[in-house]
Amino acid sequence: MATFNEKKTCSQRMEDFSRFMWNPETKQFMGRTLIKWGMLWIILYYIAFYVVITGLFALSLYSLMRTINPYTPDYQDQLKSPGVTLRPDVYVDEDLDIYYNINDTHSWGRLVTALHTFLSAYNTTAQHKNINCSSETYFFQKSFLGPNKTKFSCKFTADMLENCSGLTDPNFGFPEGKPCFIIKMNRVSTNPICWKKHDFPLEVQYYPVNGTFNLHYFPYYGKKAQPTYTNPLVAVKFLNIPRNTEVNIVCRVVGTGIISDNIHDPFVGKVEFRLKIKENRKEP
Amino acid sequence: EKIDEGDERYKDLKGNKGKPKKKDELKKELELLLKYTDMNHGPIGLSSARAAEILARDGPNALTPPKATPEIIKFLKQMVGGFSILLWVGALFSWVSFGIQLAQGIDSAFDNLYLGVVLALVVILTGIFAYYQEAKSTNIMASFSKMIPQQALVIRDAEKKEISAEQLVVGDIVEIKGGDRIPADIRLIFAQGCKVDNSSLTGESEPQSRSCDFTHENPLETKNIAFYSTTCLEGTATGIVINTGDRTVIGRIASLASGVGNEKTPIAIEIQHFVYMVAGVAISIGILFFIISVSMRYKILDSIIFLIGIIVANVPEGLLATVTVSLSLTAKRMAKKNCLVKNLEAVETLGSTSIICSDKTGTLTQNRMTVAHLWFDNQIFQADTSENQTTQTFDQSSQTWAALSKIVTLCNRAEFRPGQENVPIMKRIVGGDASETALLKFSEVILGDVMDVRSRNKKVAEIPFNSTNKYQLSIHETEDPNDKRFLLVMKGAPERILERCSTIMINGKEEPLDSEKAEAFQTAYMELGGLGERVLGFCHLYLPEDEFPDTYPFDTDSMNFPTSNLCFVGLLSMIDPPRSTVPDAVCKCRSAGIKVIMVTGDHPITAKAIAKSVGIISATSETVEDIAKRLNVPVEHVNRRDATAAVVNGMELKDMTLEQLDEILNNHSEIVFARTSPQQKLIIVEGCQRQNAVVAVTGDGVNDSPALKKADIGIAMGIAGSDAAKNAADMVLLDDNFASIVTGVEEGRLIFDNLKKTIAYTLTKNIAELCPFLIYIIASIPLPIGTITILFIDLGTDIIPSVALAYEKAESDIMNRKPRNKKKDRLVNQQLAVYSYLQIGIIQSIGAFLTYFTVYAEQGFLPNTLLGVRVNWENNYINDFEDSYGQEWTKYQRTYLQWSGYTAFFVSITIEQVADLIIRKTRRNSIFQQGLFRNKVIWVGIFSQIAIALILCYGLGSVTALNFTPLRVQYWFVAVPYAILIWVYDEFRKLLIRRYPGSWWDKNMYY
C-alpha cells in the first residue's frame, strides 16, 4: 500500500514510460515480448492472407460470370429431354399417389385448391403482359423486340383448358369421379421438335383439344429473355375411372427427341401416377 | 539410496541377497549327493526315480519363453488403434441413420448402409494390413529363436547317461568337457584345466579358469560355479547341478529382461500425438457443426449425417497404412545395409537416438586377439590390426625382427584347421587359444606358410604354457643344414622372460642386458600395458653344438637344458582391436550430436584404450585420473567438471547414488563404464533415459538383454549375438558392425523428415474435403463432395504419392544436426498443421470450389442461385426445380448434376494435390535445389494419381453407386491456376525461410 500512496516524480514517470516502451531486462516492447509481437505479426499476416485469397476467389468468380452467357446456359447435358410433372401432386414414398373419396369433401377439396393455386398464374391478369399467338409453328425470335429488351412470350390462359380450367367447373370434376389433372412439361431452352399427343389407355378428354402443346410456345429463350413466360399446359379429364380400384396411369409426352425410358429418372418425358377414387356404396 | 539396493527389481539378481537361503538349499543337495555317492567308486548320482520326482517338482531345465500376445489380441488391437475408433463411430452413425431412415421409408437410406459398410471395410482392411506388416517383421525373428536341442552327460544310478539337457534336475551330477555348453548352473566338484567362456554372461572376453575352490562370496566371481549357457572352452569338469531352468543366473537375467516393459517407441508416441490432434480437430469441428446444424433447425438425423461427413473428411484414412509402408520401405533399405529391423517403428527410433550405449567386445572390436604392437631394437612398432590385413608394413629389415619372427612362429602350438587354403588368413579357423591364434595369424601374414617353417625347423622338445611357469618353451632343429645347433625359443609373461635373460638383441647383435636396457624394456612394457594390451616377451638361445649334439636327449621333466641366461629379443602386444570402420562411425555419431558411451564387462584399462582408439574418448580429453596424474595431485583435488571424459568402474558404480550417476552422465561427454554387470547396464540405460535421451543399446550377450529391452532401441549383433540378445533387441546388425548403426541413424532421420512431408501432404486435402461440408451446412448449397468420393481420394489417389515421399532424399546433411528433442521436435507440430490446414488447404478448397461453381454455372445454376437451395434441391417431390435460366430440373437431373459436382471437386483436389506433392518434396530448400526429377517415384505417384482419377471419372462414370460422372475435359484445368499458386506461394515461403532464418516467418512457417 505504501508504494500506492507514493507520489511519482515526473522523471520517474518518464522512466516508467520508457520502460514500458522498451524493457531491456525482460526484452518487452510495450509490455509484450518480441515473441508475442511475432504472434501479432502472424495474426496480421493471416488476415492479409485471407483478404488476398478471398479477393482472388471473388476475382475468379467474377471472371467466371463474365464468360457465362446470361441468356442460355453453356450446356444442357441433363436437360436434353424435359421432365414432366403432374398437378395436383401428392407424393407417397417418392411415387405420385392420388387418392380421394368422393363422399369426403375434404379429401378432394385440397386437390382442387392445389389446382386453383397452380392455375392462378394463368389467369388473364397474370398473363396480360404476354402476347396472343396464333401461328402453328415455332415462334423464333432473333431480336429483342419486347419491352425492356426482352423477347415475347405467348399467352397461355387457364380458359384454354376449357372444362378443366376451373372456371366452368370450379371442382375440376372431382366430385363426379371424372377428375381433371394438369400435365406440365418442364421448361428447357431447347426446341422440342414436334408435339403430337398424349398417349392414354383410358377414356380421356384432353384440353386443349387433342392434347397438343401449340408450337408457338417454343422455343423457350430463358428467364432473362422471356421473364413472363409460362409453361403451356395440357389438362386431362378422366371419364371412366373405376371406383374403389387403384389405377396406374402413365402420361407420356411424345415427340421426336423426347425420351421417356430413362431407368434412373421416372420423371423424364413422362409422368406416372396412381389414382384411386373411393366412393362409399350407397346402401340399397 | 544405493543403486544396487534401491531397486527391488534387481534384488533377485544380487547373489549375496538370496545367498543364505541358497546356501541351505545347497547344503541339502550336498547331503543328498553324499547319500548317493559311493566314496570308493566315485559318484553314483541320483536315482532315476528321485530325478523324476525332482523334475516333477521343478519342471524341465529350460527357459520359459517370454509370454507372447495371442494373435487375436494383436489383430483386435490393430482394429481399434489409431483412427479406427473414429471410423467405427462413423460407421455406427451411418447404420443408425440407415435404420431410422429405413423405418421412415426413405429410399436413399441404403446410401448410409453402404457408407457404413465402406467405413467398416476401410478399418478392417487397414487393420489387416497393419497386422500383416507386424506379423511379417516378427516372422523374420522366429528363425533366430530356434534353439538347438542340447545333450548332457549325467551320472544317474551310478551310470553315465546321455540325456536331453531339459531333463536335468538339481542334484544331478554332470560331466562337461571342452566345447560343451554348460547345461545348467553347476558347482564343480572336479576340474582339470577347465576354462569357460563367460562372455555371454558377463561380457568378459577372456576365458575364465574353473576349479573346485570357493574363491569369492559373489557367485558370479567364484571359480567353482559354471553357468548355464556358457561354454566350456577346454579341459574337463564334473559338477552338481545347483539350479535349473529359470532359476539359473541366465534364467534370472532373462526374466529380468522380460520384466522390463516395452516402452513406446518415439515414432509411436509421435503418431499417437498426431492421431490425437487430428481426432481432436475432427471431434471438435464435428460437435461444433452438429450444434450449429441443430440450431439451424436441421433435423437431428441430418445433423448426424453431416457429422459422419465431417469425421470422414477429417480423418486421413490411408495415412497410417502409408506410414507403415514408408517405415517398411526404410526397413527394407536398412536390411540391405545389414540392419535388420524387428520392430518397424524402431526404424525411426535410431534417427532420434541421442545416446548410444555400446558394448565393446564384438561391436566396437573385432572380437579376436590381434598383434597390435611390437617392441624390438628399443623401438615400438605398430602392426596393422585391420580386419583384412594381408601384409604388415612396419620395418622388417632388422636382424632382430628375423630372430623374433622365428620365435613367434616356432614357439606356438596353434595350427590352422586343414582345408582352408583359399580362406583369407584372418578368417581361418585355428585350433588354439586366442593369443596363440593371434601370433599364428600374424606370422602367417608376414612369413607366409608357417607350417612349412615349422616343419623345416623340427621341434624336438616342448614345455606348454602353464600358470606357474608363465612361459612356454620349445627346442627346434634349425633349417640351415650347416648349422647343427639347436634353437631354444621361449615366450611368456615379459617380466618372467626378462628374468631369464642376460643379453638382449639390438639390431641383430647380442648385447649385455644392463640396467639402462632393462629400463628401456620396462618403459616399453608399461607403455604397451597402458594401452590395455596383453604383452608377451620373447627370447631365444642357440644351444652350443658341442654341449648339445644332434642326438641329445632333451627331457622336459628333468629340464636338461638351460632356461636362463637367454637372449631377450622383443615384446609383442595383442589386443582385441577396434573394427576399422568404428572410429569413423563414432566420429559421425559425434557430428550427428549423438553421445557414444561404452558399457563393457571388460577391464577399465582395456576399455579405456579401446575407447581412445575408436574416439569414444577423444585424443585431447582427459579423465579425472589423467588430470590428477598430469598435475601430480591426488584425484580428490581435481575438479570433476574439468574432466570431459570419465571411466567408471562397476565397483564404483555400485556405491553410487542415482544422483551421482546422473551427474556423471550430465557432466562428462565421453564416458566409459567398465566391469559392469547386467543390472548395472540397466541402471545406466535408465540413467540416460532420465536425461530425456533416446537411448540405443548395442550388445550381444545374454547379460546385455535386459538393457537391450530397456533401451529405446536395442541393437543386437547378428553373428556374435546370443539368441537372448536378439530376442530382446529391436534391431539386429547382421554384420556386427557398429558402422551400420550410423546408416541406421541416417535412415531414421530421413524417414522422420519424410514422414513429416507425407503427413503434411495428406493433411492438406482434409481441409478441401471438410470445407464443402461446412459450407453445405452453413450456406445450404448442393453438397459439393460426397463421403464416398472423399474415401476415393484418401484411399485411392493419395496413397501412392504419399508413399513416394518416403523416397525423397535428404535436404541437407542430416548427419550434421543434433538429434531431435523428443519433447519439442514433434512429428506433427503446430506449424505443420496450421500451414497445411489454414494456408495450403484453404487455397486448395477455393480452387476446388471454383471448379464446382463453374460446373454448376455452365449447366444453368449460377453461384448466387445455389445459396440456400439445399432443402428444395434435395426434395424428392420437386421435379420442376427452376435454375437461373428458368429451366426446370427433375430430382434425378439435379442429383446427376450434383455428382458431376462431386467429380469436379474430386478432380480439382487431385490436380491441386499434384502441386501439393511437389511442394512437399522439400521443407526449406527450393524445389529446384532439390531437383524436380531426382525422385522418380514422385512421378510414379503423380501419374498414378491422375490415372486413378481418369479411371474413376471416365471408366466408372456409368456406375452411379460411386457417384462419379464423366466430366467435361476443360473442368480438369479450372483448378490448375490454384495448383500453380500453391507451388509459387510455397517457393516464396521457403525463400523467406532461407533468407531470414530465425525470423518470425521462419518460426511460424517452417514445419
PDB file of N, CA and C in Angstrom, chain B residues 877-913:
ATOM      1  N   TYR B 877     -39.760 -34.599 -54.104  1.00  0.00           N
ATOM      2  CA  TYR B 877     -41.061 -34.349 -54.709  1.00  0.00           C
ATOM      3  C   TYR B 877     -41.055 -33.167 -55.650  1.00  0.00           C
ATOM      4  N   ILE B 878     -39.922 -32.496 -55.679  1.00  0.00           N
ATOM      5  CA  ILE B 878     -39.880 -31.358 -56.590  1.00  0.00           C
ATOM      6  C   ILE B 878     -39.176 -31.797 -57.867  1.00  0.00           C
ATOM      7  N   ASN B 879     -39.945 -31.928 -58.894  1.00  0.00           N
ATOM      8  CA  ASN B 879     -39.379 -32.372 -60.166  1.00  0.00           C
ATOM      9  C   ASN B 879     -39.373 -31.286 -61.220  1.00  0.00           C
ATOM     10  N   ASP B 880     -39.694 -30.058 -60.771  1.00  0.00           N
ATOM     11  CA  ASP B 880     -39.562 -28.934 -61.695  1.00  0.00           C
ATOM     12  C   ASP B 880     -38.829 -27.802 -61.008  1.00  0.00           C
ATOM     13  N   PHE B 881     -37.615 -28.142 -60.540  1.00  0.00           N
ATOM     14  CA  PHE B 881     -36.782 -27.179 -59.820  1.00  0.00           C
ATOM     15  C   PHE B 881     -36.186 -26.194 -60.817  1.00  0.00           C
ATOM     16  N   GLU B 882     -36.409 -24.898 -60.550  1.00  0.00           N
ATOM     17  CA  GLU B 882     -36.017 -23.901 -61.541  1.00  0.00           C
ATOM     18  C   GLU B 882     -34.575 -23.443 -61.331  1.00  0.00           C
ATOM     19  N   ASP B 883     -33.828 -23.314 -62.425  1.00  0.00           N
ATOM     20  CA  ASP B 883     -32.450 -22.821 -62.296  1.00  0.00           C
ATOM     21  C   ASP B 883     -32.385 -21.341 -62.662  1.00  0.00           C
ATOM     22  N   SER B 884     -31.157 -20.812 -62.801  1.00  0.00           N
ATOM     23  CA  SER B 884     -31.004 -19.380 -63.068  1.00  0.00           C
ATOM     24  C   SER B 884     -31.582 -18.968 -64.404  1.00  0.00           C
ATOM     25  N   TYR B 885     -31.760 -19.921 -65.314  1.00  0.00           N
ATOM     26  CA  TYR B 885     -32.223 -19.591 -66.658  1.00  0.00           C
ATOM     27  C   TYR B 885     -33.710 -19.874 -66.808  1.00  0.00           C
ATOM     28  N   GLY B 886     -34.362 -20.280 -65.717  1.00  0.00           N
ATOM     29  CA  GLY B 886     -35.772 -20.597 -65.785  1.00  0.00           C
ATOM     30  C   GLY B 886     -36.014 -22.011 -66.257  1.00  0.00           C
ATOM     31  N   GLN B 887     -34.948 -22.750 -66.498  1.00  0.00           N
ATOM     32  CA  GLN B 887     -35.138 -24.147 -66.875  1.00  0.00           C
ATOM     33  C   GLN B 887     -35.590 -24.930 -65.649  1.00  0.00           C
ATOM     34  N   GLU B 888     -36.275 -26.020 -65.892  1.00  0.00           N
ATOM     35  CA  GLU B 888     -36.769 -26.794 -64.768  1.00  0.00           C
ATOM     36  C   GLU B 888     -36.134 -28.173 -64.749  1.00  0.00           C
ATOM     37  N   TRP B 889     -35.769 -28.617 -63.536  1.00  0.00           N
ATOM     38  CA  TRP B 889     -34.989 -29.839 -63.383  1.00  0.00           C
ATOM     39  C   TRP B 889     -35.765 -30.864 -62.571  1.00  0.00           C
ATOM     40  N   THR B 890     -35.714 -32.104 -63.007  1.00  0.00           N
ATOM     41  CA  THR B 890     -36.269 -33.168 -62.169  1.00  0.00           C
ATOM     42  C   THR B 890     -35.242 -33.500 -61.090  1.00  0.00           C
ATOM     43  N   LYS B 891     -35.680 -34.271 -60.103  1.00  0.00           N
ATOM     44  CA  LYS B 891     -34.783 -34.619 -58.993  1.00  0.00           C
ATOM     45  C   LYS B 891     -33.538 -35.346 -59.499  1.00  0.00           C
ATOM     46  N   TYR B 892     -33.767 -36.307 -60.373  1.00  0.00           N
ATOM     47  CA  TYR B 892     -32.617 -37.097 -60.836  1.00  0.00           C
ATOM     48  C   TYR B 892     -31.656 -36.233 -61.636  1.00  0.00           C
ATOM     49  N   GLN B 893     -32.205 -35.345 -62.435  1.00  0.00           N
ATOM     50  CA  GLN B 893     -31.328 -34.465 -63.208  1.00  0.00           C
ATOM     51  C   GLN B 893     -30.454 -33.640 -62.280  1.00  0.00           C
ATOM     52  N   ARG B 894     -31.049 -33.183 -61.164  1.00  0.00           N
ATOM     53  CA  ARG B 894     -30.269 -32.412 -60.188  1.00  0.00           C
ATOM     54  C   ARG B 894     -29.210 -33.294 -59.528  1.00  0.00           C
ATOM     55  N   THR B 895     -29.644 -34.505 -59.150  1.00  0.00           N
ATOM     56  CA  THR B 895     -28.713 -35.400 -58.461  1.00  0.00           C
ATOM     57  C   THR B 895     -27.513 -35.714 -59.355  1.00  0.00           C
ATOM     58  N   TYR B 896     -27.816 -35.927 -60.627  1.00  0.00           N
ATOM     59  CA  TYR B 896     -26.735 -36.230 -61.555  1.00  0.00           C
ATOM     60  C   TYR B 896     -25.773 -35.048 -61.646  1.00  0.00           C
ATOM     61  N   LEU B 897     -26.356 -33.851 -61.670  1.00  0.00           N
ATOM     62  CA  LEU B 897     -25.520 -32.652 -61.688  1.00  0.00           C
ATOM     63  C   LEU B 897     -24.679 -32.581 -60.410  1.00  0.00           C
ATOM     64  N   GLN B 898     -25.311 -32.971 -59.295  1.00  0.00           N
ATOM     65  CA  GLN B 898     -24.593 -32.953 -58.018  1.00  0.00           C
ATOM     66  C   GLN B 898     -23.399 -33.906 -58.079  1.00  0.00           C
ATOM     67  N   TRP B 899     -23.591 -35.049 -58.717  1.00  0.00           N
ATOM     68  CA  TRP B 899     -22.475 -35.997 -58.861  1.00  0.00           C
ATOM     69  C   TRP B 899     -21.381 -35.423 -59.747  1.00  0.00           C
ATOM     70  N   SER B 900     -21.812 -34.702 -60.788  1.00  0.00           N
ATOM     71  CA  SER B 900     -20.807 -34.046 -61.625  1.00  0.00           C
ATOM     72  C   SER B 900     -20.015 -33.074 -60.777  1.00  0.00           C
ATOM     73  N   GLY B 901     -20.732 -32.415 -59.856  1.00  0.00           N
ATOM     74  CA  GLY B 901     -20.068 -31.513 -58.923  1.00  0.00           C
ATOM     75  C   GLY B 901     -19.068 -32.251 -58.060  1.00  0.00           C
ATOM     76  N   TYR B 902     -19.466 -33.433 -57.548  1.00  0.00           N
ATOM     77  CA  TYR B 902     -18.544 -34.257 -56.754  1.00  0.00           C
ATOM     78  C   TYR B 902     -17.294 -34.544 -57.571  1.00  0.00           C
ATOM     79  N   THR B 903     -17.547 -34.974 -58.821  1.00  0.00           N
ATOM     80  CA  THR B 903     -16.422 -35.370 -59.673  1.00  0.00           C
ATOM     81  C   THR B 903     -15.509 -34.172 -59.923  1.00  0.00           C
ATOM     82  N   ALA B 904     -16.133 -33.024 -60.175  1.00  0.00           N
ATOM     83  CA  ALA B 904     -15.338 -31.824 -60.428  1.00  0.00           C
ATOM     84  C   ALA B 904     -14.496 -31.485 -59.201  1.00  0.00           C
ATOM     85  N   PHE B 905     -15.127 -31.562 -58.043  1.00  0.00           N
ATOM     86  CA  PHE B 905     -14.417 -31.248 -56.803  1.00  0.00           C
ATOM     87  C   PHE B 905     -13.265 -32.227 -56.602  1.00  0.00           C
ATOM     88  N   PHE B 906     -13.567 -33.491 -56.848  1.00  0.00           N
ATOM     89  CA  PHE B 906     -12.570 -34.556 -56.715  1.00  0.00           C
ATOM     90  C   PHE B 906     -11.396 -34.316 -57.665  1.00  0.00           C
ATOM     91  N   VAL B 907     -11.729 -34.014 -58.907  1.00  0.00           N
ATOM     92  CA  VAL B 907     -10.675 -33.804 -59.903  1.00  0.00           C
ATOM     93  C   VAL B 907      -9.812 -32.607 -59.504  1.00  0.00           C
ATOM     94  N   SER B 908     -10.459 -31.545 -59.014  1.00  0.00           N
ATOM     95  CA  SER B 908      -9.690 -30.360 -58.625  1.00  0.00           C
ATOM     96  C   SER B 908      -8.754 -30.678 -57.476  1.00  0.00           C
ATOM     97  N   ILE B 909      -9.266 -31.401 -56.478  1.00  0.00           N
ATOM     98  CA  ILE B 909      -8.405 -31.744 -55.343  1.00  0.00           C
ATOM     99  C   ILE B 909      -7.228 -32.568 -55.852  1.00  0.00           C
ATOM    100  N   THR B 910      -7.503 -33.515 -56.758  1.00  0.00           N
ATOM    101  CA  THR B 910      -6.426 -34.348 -57.302  1.00  0.00           C
ATOM    102  C   THR B 910      -5.375 -33.488 -57.987  1.00  0.00           C
ATOM    103  N   ILE B 911      -5.841 -32.555 -58.814  1.00  0.00           N
ATOM    104  CA  ILE B 911      -4.902 -31.697 -59.542  1.00  0.00           C
ATOM    105  C   ILE B 911      -4.076 -30.869 -58.558  1.00  0.00           C
ATOM    106  N   GLU B 912      -4.763 -30.333 -57.538  1.00  0.00           N
ATOM    107  CA  GLU B 912      -4.041 -29.499 -56.587  1.00  0.00           C
ATOM    108  C   GLU B 912      -3.133 -30.329 -55.683  1.00  0.00           C
ATOM    109  N   GLN B 913      -3.513 -31.582 -55.479  1.00  0.00           N
ATOM    110  CA  GLN B 913      -2.637 -32.455 -54.693  1.00  0.00           C
ATOM    111  C   GLN B 913      -1.334 -32.741 -55.449  1.00  0.00           C
TER     112      GLN B 913
END
